[in-house]
PDB file of C-alpha atoms and ligand atoms in Angstrom:
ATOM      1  CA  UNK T 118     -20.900 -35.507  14.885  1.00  0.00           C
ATOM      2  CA  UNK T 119     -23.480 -37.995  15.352  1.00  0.00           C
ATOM      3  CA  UNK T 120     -23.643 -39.565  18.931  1.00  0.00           C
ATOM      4  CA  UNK T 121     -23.290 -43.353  19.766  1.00  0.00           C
ATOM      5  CA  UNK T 122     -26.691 -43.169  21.164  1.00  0.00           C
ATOM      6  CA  UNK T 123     -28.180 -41.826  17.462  1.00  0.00           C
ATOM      7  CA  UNK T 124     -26.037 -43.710  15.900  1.00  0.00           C
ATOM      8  CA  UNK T 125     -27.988 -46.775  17.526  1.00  0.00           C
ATOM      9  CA  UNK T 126     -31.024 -45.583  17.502  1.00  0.00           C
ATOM     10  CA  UNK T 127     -31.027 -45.109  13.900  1.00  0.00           C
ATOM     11  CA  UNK T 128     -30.365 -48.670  13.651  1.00  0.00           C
ATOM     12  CA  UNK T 129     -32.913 -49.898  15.976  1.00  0.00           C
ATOM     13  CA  UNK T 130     -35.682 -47.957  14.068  1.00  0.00           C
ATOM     14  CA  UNK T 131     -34.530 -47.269  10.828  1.00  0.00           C
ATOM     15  CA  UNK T 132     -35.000 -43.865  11.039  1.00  0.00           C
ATOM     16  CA  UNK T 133     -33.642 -40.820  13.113  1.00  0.00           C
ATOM     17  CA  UNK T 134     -34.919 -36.851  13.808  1.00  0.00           C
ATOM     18  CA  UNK T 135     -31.992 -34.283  13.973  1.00  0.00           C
ATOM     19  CA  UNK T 136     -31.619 -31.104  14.215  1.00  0.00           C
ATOM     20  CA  UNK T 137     -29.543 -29.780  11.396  1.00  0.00           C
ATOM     21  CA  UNK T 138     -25.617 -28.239  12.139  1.00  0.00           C
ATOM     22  CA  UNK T 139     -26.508 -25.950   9.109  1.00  0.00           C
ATOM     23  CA  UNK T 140     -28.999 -23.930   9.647  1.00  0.00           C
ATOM     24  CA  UNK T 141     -28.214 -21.136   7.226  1.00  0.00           C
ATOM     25  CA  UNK T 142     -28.003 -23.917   4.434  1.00  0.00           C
ATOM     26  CA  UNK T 143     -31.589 -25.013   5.501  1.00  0.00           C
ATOM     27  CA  UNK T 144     -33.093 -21.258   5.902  1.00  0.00           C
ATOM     28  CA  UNK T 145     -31.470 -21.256   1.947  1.00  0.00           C
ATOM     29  CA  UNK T 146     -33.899 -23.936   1.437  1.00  0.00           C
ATOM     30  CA  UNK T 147     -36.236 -22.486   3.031  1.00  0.00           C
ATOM     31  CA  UNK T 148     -35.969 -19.243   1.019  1.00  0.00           C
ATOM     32  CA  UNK T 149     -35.380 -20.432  -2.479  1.00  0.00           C
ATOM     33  CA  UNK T 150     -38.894 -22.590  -2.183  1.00  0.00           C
ATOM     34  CA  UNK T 151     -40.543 -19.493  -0.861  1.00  0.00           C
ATOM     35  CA  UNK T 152     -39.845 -17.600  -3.792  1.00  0.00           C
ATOM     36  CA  UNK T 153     -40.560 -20.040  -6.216  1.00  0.00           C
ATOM     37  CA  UNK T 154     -44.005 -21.001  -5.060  1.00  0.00           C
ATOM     38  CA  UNK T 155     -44.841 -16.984  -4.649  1.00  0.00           C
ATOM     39  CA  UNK T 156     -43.757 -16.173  -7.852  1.00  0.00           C
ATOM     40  CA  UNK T 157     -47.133 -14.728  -9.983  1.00  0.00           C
ATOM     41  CA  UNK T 158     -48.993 -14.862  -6.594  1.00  0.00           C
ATOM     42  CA  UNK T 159     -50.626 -11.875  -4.982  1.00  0.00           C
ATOM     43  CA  UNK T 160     -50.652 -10.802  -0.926  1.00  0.00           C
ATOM     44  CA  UNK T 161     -48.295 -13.620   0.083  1.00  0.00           C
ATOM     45  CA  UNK T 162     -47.909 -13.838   3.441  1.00  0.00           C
ATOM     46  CA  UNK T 163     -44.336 -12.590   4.305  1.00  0.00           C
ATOM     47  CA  UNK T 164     -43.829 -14.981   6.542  1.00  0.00           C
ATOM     48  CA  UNK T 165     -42.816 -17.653   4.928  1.00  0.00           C
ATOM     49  CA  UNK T 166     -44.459 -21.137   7.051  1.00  0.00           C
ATOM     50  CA  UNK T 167     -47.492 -18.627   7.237  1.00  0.00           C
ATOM     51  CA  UNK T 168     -47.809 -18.767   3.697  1.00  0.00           C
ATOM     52  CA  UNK T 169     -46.778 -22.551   2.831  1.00  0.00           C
ATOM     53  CA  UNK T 170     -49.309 -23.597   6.062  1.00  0.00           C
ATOM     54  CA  UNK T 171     -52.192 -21.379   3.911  1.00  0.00           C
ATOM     55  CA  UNK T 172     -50.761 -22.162   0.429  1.00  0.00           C
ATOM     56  CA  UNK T 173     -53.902 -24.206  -0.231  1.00  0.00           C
ATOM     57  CA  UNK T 174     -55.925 -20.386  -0.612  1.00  0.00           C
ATOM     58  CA  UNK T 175     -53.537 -19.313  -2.987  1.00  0.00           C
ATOM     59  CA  UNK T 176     -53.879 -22.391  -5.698  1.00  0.00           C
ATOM     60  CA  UNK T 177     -56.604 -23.898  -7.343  1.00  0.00           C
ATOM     61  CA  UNK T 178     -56.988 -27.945  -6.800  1.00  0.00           C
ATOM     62  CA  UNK T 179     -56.253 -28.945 -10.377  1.00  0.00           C
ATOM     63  CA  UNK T 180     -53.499 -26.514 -10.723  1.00  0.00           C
ATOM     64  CA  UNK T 181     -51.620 -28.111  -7.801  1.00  0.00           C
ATOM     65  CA  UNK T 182     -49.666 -30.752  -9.958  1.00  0.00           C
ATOM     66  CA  UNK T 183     -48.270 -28.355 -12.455  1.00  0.00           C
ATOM     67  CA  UNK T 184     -47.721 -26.071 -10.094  1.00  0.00           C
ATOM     68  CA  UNK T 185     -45.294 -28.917  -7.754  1.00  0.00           C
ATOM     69  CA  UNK T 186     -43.723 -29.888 -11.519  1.00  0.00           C
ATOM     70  CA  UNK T 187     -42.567 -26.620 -11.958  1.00  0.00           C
ATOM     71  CA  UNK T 188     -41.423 -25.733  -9.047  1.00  0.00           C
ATOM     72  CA  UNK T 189     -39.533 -29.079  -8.592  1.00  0.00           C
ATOM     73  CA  UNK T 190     -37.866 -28.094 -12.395  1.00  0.00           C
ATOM     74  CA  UNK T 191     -36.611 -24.925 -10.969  1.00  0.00           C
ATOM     75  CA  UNK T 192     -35.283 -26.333  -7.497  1.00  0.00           C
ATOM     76  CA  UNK T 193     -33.904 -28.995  -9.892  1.00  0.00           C
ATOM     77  CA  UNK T 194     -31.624 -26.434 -12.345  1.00  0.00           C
ATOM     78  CA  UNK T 195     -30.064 -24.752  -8.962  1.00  0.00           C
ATOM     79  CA  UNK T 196     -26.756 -26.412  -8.473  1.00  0.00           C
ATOM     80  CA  UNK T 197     -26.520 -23.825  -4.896  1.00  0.00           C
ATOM     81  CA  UNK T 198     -29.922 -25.972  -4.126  1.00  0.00           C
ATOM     82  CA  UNK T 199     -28.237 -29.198  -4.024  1.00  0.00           C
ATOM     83  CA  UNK T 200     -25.129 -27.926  -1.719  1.00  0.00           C
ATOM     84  CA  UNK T 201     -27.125 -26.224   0.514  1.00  0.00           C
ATOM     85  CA  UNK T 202     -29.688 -29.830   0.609  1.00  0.00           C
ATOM     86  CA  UNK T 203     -26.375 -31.345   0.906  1.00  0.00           C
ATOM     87  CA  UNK T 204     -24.929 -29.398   3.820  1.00  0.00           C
ATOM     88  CA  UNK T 205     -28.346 -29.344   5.518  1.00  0.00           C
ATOM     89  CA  UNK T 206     -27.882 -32.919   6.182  1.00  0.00           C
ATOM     90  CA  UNK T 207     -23.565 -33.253   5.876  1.00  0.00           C
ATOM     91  CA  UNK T 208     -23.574 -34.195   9.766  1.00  0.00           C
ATOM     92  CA  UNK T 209     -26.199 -37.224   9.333  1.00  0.00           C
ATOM     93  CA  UNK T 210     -24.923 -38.424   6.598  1.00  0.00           C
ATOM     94  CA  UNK T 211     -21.834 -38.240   7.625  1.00  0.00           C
ATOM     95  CA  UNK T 212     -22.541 -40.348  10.566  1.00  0.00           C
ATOM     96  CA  UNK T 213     -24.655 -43.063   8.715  1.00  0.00           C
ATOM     97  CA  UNK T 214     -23.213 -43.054   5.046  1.00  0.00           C
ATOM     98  CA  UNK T 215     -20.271 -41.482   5.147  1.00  0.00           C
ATOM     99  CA  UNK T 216     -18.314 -38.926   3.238  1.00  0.00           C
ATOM    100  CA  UNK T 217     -17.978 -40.050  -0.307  1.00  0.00           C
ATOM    101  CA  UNK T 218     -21.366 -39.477  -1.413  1.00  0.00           C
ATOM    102  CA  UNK T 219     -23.796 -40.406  -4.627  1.00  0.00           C
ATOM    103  CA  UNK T 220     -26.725 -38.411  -4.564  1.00  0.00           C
ATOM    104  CA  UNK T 221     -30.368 -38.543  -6.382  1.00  0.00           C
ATOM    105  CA  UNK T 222     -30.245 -36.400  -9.405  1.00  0.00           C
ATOM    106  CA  UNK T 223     -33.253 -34.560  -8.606  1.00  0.00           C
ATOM    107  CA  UNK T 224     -34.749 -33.436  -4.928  1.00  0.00           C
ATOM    108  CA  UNK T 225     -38.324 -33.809  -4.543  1.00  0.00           C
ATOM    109  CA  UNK T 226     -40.647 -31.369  -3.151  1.00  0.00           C
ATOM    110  CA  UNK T 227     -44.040 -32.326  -1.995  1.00  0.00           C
ATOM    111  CA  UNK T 228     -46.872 -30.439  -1.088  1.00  0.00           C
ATOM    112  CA  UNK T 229     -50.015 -31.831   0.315  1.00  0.00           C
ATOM    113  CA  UNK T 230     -52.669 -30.158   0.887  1.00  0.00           C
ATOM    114  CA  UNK T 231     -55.744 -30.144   2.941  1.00  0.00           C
ATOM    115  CA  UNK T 232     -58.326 -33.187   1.779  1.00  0.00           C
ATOM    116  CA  UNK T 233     -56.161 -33.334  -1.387  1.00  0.00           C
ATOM    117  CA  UNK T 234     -56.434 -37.247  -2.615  1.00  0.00           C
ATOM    118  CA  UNK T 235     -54.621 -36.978  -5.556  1.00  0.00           C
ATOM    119  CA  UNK T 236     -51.352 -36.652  -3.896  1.00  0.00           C
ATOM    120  CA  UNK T 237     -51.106 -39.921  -1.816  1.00  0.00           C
ATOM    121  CA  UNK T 238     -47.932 -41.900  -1.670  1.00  0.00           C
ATOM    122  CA  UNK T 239     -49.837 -44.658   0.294  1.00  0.00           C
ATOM    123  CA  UNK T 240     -47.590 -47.134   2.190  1.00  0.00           C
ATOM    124  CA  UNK T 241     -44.672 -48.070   0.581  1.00  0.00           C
ATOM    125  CA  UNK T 242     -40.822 -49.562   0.648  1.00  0.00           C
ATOM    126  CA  UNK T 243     -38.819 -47.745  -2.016  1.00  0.00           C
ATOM    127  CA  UNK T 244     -37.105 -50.698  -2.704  1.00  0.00           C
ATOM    128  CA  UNK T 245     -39.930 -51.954  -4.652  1.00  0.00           C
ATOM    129  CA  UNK T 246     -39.380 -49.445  -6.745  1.00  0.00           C
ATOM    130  CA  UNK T 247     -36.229 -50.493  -7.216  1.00  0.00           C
ATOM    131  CA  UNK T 248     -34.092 -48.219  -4.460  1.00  0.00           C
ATOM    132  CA  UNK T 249     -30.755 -49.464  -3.102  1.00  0.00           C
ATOM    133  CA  UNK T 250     -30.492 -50.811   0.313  1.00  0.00           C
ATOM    134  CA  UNK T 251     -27.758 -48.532   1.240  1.00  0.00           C
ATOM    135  CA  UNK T 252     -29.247 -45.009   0.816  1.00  0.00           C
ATOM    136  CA  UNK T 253     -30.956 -43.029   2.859  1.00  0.00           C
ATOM    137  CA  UNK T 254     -33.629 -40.450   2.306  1.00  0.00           C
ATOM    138  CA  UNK T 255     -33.641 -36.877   3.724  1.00  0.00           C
ATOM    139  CA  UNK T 256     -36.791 -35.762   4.281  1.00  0.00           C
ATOM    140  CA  UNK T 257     -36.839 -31.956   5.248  1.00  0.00           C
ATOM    141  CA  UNK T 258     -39.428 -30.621   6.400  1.00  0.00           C
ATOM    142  CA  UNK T 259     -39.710 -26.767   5.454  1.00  0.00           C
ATOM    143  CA  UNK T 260     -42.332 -25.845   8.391  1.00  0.00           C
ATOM    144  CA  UNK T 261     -43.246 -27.448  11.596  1.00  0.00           C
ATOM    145  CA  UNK T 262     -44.834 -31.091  10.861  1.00  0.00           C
ATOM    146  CA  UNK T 263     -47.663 -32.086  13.273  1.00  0.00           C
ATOM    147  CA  UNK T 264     -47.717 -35.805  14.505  1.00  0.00           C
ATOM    148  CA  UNK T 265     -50.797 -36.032  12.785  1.00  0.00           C
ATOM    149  CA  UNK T 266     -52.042 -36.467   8.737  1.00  0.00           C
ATOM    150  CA  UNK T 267     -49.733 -33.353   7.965  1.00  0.00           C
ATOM    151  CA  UNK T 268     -46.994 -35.876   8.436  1.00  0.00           C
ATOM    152  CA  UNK T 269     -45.859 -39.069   6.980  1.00  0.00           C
ATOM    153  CA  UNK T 270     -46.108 -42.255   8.540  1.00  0.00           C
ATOM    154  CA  UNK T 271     -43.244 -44.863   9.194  1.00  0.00           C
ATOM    155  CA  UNK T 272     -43.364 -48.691  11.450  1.00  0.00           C
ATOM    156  CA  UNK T 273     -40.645 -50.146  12.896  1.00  0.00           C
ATOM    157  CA  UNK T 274     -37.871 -52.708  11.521  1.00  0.00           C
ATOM    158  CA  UNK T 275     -39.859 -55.080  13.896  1.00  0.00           C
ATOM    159  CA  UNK T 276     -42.982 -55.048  12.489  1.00  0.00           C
ATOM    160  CA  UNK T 277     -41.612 -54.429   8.617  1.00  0.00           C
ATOM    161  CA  UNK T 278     -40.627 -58.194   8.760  1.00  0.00           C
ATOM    162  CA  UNK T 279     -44.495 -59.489   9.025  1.00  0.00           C
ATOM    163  CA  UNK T 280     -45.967 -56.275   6.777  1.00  0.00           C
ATOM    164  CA  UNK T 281     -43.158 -57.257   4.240  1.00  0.00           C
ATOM    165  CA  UNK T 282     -44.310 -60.284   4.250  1.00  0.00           C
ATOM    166  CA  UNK T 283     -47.686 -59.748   3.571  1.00  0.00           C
ATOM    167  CA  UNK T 284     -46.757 -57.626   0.901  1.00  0.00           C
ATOM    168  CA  UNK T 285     -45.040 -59.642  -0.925  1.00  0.00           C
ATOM    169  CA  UNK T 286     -46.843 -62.886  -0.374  1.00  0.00           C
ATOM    170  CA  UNK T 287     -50.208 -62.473  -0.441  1.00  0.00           C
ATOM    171  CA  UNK T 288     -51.514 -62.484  -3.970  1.00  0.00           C
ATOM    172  CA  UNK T 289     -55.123 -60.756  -3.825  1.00  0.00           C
ATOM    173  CA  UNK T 290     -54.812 -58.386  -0.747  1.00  0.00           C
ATOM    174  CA  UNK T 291     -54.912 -54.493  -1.481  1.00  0.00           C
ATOM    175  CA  UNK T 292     -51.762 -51.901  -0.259  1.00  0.00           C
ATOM    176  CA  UNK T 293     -54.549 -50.239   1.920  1.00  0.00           C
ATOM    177  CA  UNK T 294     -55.570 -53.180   3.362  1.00  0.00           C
ATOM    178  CA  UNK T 295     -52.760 -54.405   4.447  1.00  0.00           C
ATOM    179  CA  UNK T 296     -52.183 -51.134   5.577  1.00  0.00           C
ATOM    180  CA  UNK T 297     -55.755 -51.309   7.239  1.00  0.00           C
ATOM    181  CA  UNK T 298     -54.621 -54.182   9.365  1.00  0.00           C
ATOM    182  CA  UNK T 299     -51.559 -52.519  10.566  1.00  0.00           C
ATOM    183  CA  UNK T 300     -52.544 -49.084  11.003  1.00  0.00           C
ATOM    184  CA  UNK T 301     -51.580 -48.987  14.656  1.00  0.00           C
ATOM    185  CA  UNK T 302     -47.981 -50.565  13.692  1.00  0.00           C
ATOM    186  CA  UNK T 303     -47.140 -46.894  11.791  1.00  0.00           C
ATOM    187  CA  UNK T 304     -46.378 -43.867  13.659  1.00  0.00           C
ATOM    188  CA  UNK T 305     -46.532 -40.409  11.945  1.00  0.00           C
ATOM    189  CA  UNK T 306     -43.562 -38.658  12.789  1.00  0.00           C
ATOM    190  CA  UNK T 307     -43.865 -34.689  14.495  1.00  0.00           C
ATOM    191  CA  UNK T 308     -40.576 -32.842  13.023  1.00  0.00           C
ATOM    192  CA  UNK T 309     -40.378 -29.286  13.511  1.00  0.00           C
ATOM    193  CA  UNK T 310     -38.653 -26.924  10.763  1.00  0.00           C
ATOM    194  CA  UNK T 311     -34.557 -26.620  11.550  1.00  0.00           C
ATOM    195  CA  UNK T 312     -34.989 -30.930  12.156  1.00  0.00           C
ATOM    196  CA  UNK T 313     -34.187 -33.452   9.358  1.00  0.00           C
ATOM    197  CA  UNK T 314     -35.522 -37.261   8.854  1.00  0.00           C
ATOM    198  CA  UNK T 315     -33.326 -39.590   7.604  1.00  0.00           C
ATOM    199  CA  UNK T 316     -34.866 -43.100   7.136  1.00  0.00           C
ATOM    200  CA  UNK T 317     -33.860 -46.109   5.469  1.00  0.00           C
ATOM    201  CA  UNK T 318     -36.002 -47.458   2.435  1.00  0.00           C
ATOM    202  CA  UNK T 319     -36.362 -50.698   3.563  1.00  0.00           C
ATOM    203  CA  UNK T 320     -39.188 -49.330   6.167  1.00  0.00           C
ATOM    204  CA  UNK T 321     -42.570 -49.173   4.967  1.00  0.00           C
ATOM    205  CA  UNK T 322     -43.823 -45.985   5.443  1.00  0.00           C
ATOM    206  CA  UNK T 323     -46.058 -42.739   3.119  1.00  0.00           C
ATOM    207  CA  UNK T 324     -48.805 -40.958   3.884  1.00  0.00           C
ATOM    208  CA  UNK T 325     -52.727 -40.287   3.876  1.00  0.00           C
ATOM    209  CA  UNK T 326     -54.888 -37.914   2.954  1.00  0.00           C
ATOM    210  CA  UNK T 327     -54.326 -34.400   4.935  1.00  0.00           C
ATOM    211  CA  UNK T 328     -56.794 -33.580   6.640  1.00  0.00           C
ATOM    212  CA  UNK T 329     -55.520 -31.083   8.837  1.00  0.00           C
ATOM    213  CA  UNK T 330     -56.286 -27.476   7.658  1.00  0.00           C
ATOM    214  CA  UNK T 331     -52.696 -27.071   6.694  1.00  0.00           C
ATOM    215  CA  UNK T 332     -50.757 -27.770   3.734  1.00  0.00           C
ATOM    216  CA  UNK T 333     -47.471 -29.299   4.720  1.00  0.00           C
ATOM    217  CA  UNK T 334     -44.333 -28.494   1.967  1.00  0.00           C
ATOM    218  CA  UNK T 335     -41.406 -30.960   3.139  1.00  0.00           C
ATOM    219  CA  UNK T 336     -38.784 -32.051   0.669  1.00  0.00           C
ATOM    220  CA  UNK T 337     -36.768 -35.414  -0.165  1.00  0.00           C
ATOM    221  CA  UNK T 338     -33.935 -36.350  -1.936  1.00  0.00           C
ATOM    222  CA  UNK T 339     -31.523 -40.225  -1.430  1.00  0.00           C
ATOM    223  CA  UNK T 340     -27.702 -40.264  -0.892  1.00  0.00           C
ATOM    224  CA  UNK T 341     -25.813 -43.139  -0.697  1.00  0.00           C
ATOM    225  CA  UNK T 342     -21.946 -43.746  -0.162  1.00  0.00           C
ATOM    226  CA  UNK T 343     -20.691 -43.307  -3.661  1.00  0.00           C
ATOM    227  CA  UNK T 344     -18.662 -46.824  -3.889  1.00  0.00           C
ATOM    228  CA  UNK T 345     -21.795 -48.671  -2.315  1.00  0.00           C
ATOM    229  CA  UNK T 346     -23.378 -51.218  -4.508  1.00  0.00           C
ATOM    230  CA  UNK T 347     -25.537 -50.276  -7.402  1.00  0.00           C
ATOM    231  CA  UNK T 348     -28.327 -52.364  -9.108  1.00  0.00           C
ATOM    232  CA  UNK T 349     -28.588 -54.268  -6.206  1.00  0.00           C
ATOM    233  CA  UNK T 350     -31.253 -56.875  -6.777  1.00  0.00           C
ATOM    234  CA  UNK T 351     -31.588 -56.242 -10.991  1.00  0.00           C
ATOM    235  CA  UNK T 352     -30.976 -53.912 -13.368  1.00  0.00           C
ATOM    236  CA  UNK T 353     -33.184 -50.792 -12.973  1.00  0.00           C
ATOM    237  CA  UNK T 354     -33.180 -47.459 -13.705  1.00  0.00           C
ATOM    238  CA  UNK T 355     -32.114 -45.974 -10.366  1.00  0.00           C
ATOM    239  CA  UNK T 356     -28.068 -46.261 -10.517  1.00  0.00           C
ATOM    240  CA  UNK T 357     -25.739 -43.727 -11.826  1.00  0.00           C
ATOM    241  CA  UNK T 358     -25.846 -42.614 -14.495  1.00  0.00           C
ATOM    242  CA  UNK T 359     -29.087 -42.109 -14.200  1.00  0.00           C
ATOM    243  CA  UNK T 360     -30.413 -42.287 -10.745  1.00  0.00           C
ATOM    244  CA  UNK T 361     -27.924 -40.555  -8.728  1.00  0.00           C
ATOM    245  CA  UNK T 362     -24.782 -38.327  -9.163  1.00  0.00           C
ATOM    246  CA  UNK T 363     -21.402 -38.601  -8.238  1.00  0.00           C
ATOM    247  CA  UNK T 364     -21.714 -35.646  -5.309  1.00  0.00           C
ATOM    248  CA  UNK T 365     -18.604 -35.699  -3.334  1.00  0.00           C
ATOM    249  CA  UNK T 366     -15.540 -37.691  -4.637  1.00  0.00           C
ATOM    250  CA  UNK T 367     -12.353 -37.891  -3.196  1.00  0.00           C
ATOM    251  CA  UNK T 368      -8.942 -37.639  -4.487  1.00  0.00           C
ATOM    252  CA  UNK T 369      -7.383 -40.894  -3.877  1.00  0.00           C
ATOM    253  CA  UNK T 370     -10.536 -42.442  -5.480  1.00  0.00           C
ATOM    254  CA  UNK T 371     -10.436 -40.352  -9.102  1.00  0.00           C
ATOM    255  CA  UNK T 372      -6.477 -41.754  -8.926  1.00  0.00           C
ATOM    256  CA  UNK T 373      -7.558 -45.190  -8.086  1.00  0.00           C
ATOM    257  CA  UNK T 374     -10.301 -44.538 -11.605  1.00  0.00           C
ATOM    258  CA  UNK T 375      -7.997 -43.185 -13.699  1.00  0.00           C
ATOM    259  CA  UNK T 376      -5.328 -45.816 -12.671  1.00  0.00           C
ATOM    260  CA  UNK T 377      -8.216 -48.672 -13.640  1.00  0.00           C
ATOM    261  CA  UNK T 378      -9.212 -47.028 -16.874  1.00  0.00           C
ATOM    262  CA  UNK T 379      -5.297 -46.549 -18.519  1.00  0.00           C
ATOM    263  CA  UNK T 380      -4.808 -49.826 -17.622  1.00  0.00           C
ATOM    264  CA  UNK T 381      -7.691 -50.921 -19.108  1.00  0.00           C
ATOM    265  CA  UNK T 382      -7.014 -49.111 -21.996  1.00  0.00           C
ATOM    266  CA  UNK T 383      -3.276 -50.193 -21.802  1.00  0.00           C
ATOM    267  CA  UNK T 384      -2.279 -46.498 -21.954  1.00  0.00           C
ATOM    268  CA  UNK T 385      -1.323 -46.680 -18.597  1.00  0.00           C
ATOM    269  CA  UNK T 386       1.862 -43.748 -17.964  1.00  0.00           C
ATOM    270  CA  UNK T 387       2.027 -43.305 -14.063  1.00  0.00           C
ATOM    271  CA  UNK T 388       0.641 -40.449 -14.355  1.00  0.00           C
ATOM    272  CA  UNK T 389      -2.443 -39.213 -11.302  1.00  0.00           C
TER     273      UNK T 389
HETATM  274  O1  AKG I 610     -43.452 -37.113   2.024  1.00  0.00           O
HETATM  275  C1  AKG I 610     -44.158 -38.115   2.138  1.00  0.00           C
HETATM  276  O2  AKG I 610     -45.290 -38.083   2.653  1.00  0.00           O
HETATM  277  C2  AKG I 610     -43.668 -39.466   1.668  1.00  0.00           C
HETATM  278  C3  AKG I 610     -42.282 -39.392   1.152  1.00  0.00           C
HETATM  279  C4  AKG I 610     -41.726 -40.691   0.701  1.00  0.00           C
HETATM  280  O3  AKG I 610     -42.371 -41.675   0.548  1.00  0.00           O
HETATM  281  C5  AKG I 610     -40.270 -40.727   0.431  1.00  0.00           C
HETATM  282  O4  AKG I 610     -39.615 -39.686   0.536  1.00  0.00           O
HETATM  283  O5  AKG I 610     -39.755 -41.819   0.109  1.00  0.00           O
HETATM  284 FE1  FE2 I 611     -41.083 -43.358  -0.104  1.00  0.00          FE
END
């Protein structure tokens, strides 16, 4: 269970490191990405955060986004992924969202390697791209990530008001110079392997280019409380049924559906 003090802290900074409960579920993780991305390759290191640290010997450049598609297709097919991404993070969640759950259809994987520039996810709020307010995303890390360019970057809830505002005011000024401006605002985050970051949306935050001499492999995937709001702001894309998936549903609230939809229908028998 989360603590009072996490609990707050979370909402002070809009974001929070953890330690998973689950181990196991995130050494599953941890196992299934393995043998995907060392599938075809020759002398992979066994260990597996030896090999995803030196992955960047073992693929050429240009290969690199077909080679992230396809693995993201396969984690993607694997219904054991999503409970074992699921349980990973059940205690968090559980504490911030609760325990009725949507979740994104498909999980994420990102790999960036060293001096790579075609990977960049410079800084961003999801919910320009249309995200709901009331998810969170679980970024897992699947090795040790350095507080450094191996990482990602996040600012405060503070500071989000003015960058925000820039953002979205400011009619002929570039993402990376705003970001320019603010650079000291954003912190990159250190999160070893066997911790989880959850962080909300709303925060600015992405990424530069790596220019450490290791790859990092980290994956991400949003949950929200499965009666929160959808389509908060407009119509987009990112709502169920296309967006996210019913993940956990309780019983009373498939009786309280069905109840709605034979009435609605006027076929309604008292039956569950
Ligand atoms: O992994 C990263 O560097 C950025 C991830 C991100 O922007 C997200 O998960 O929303
Ligand atoms: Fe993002």
């Amino acid at each position: 269970m989360l603590n009072k003090k996490e609990i707050s802290s979370f909402q002070k900074n809009g974001y929070l490191v953890k330690k998973t409960s689950d181990l196991k579920s995130l050494n599953n993780l941890q196992d299934f990405i393995y043998k995907i991305l060392s599938k075809d390759k020759k002398n992979v290191p066994k260990d597996k955060i030896k090999y995803f640290e030196t992955l960047h010997s073992f693929i050429k450049k240009k290969e690199l986004n077909n080679f992230r598609v396809s693995a993201i297709t396969n984690v993607n097919k694997n219904k054991k992924f999503r409970d074992y991404y699921y349980n990973s993070a059940k205690e968090i969640l559980d504490g911030l969202v609760g325990n009725e759950i949507a979740m994104q259809k498909k999980i994420n994987l990102s790999i960036q390697i060293p001096n790579d520039n075609k990977s960049m996810l410079p800084m961003h709020s999801d919910i320009y791209a249309g995200e709901s307010p009331f998810e969170v995303v679980v970024w897992i890390p699947l090795m040790n990530v350095k507080k450094s360019t191996h990482s990602m970057f996040i600012t405060n809830p503070k500071d989000n008001i003015k960058i925000n505002k820039e953002i979205t005011k400011s009619k002929n000024k570039t993402i990376i110079k705003i970001y320019n401006k603010y650079k000291k605002k954003f912190k990159f985050l250190k999160i070893n392997y066997g911790e989880i970051l959850v962080f909300s949306p709303i925060i600015q935050h992405g990424n530069v280019i790596n220019t450490t001499k290791e790859t990092r492999i980290s994956l991400n995937c949003r949950f929200k409380s499965l009666l929160s709001p959808y389509d908060v702001f407009s119509k987009t894309h990112r709502n169920i049924p296309h967006f996210f998936q019913p993940y956990i549903v309780k019983p009373l609230t498939k009786i309280g559906f069905n109840f709605i939809e034979s009435v609605n229908k006027k076929k309604f028998h008292g039956s569950l």
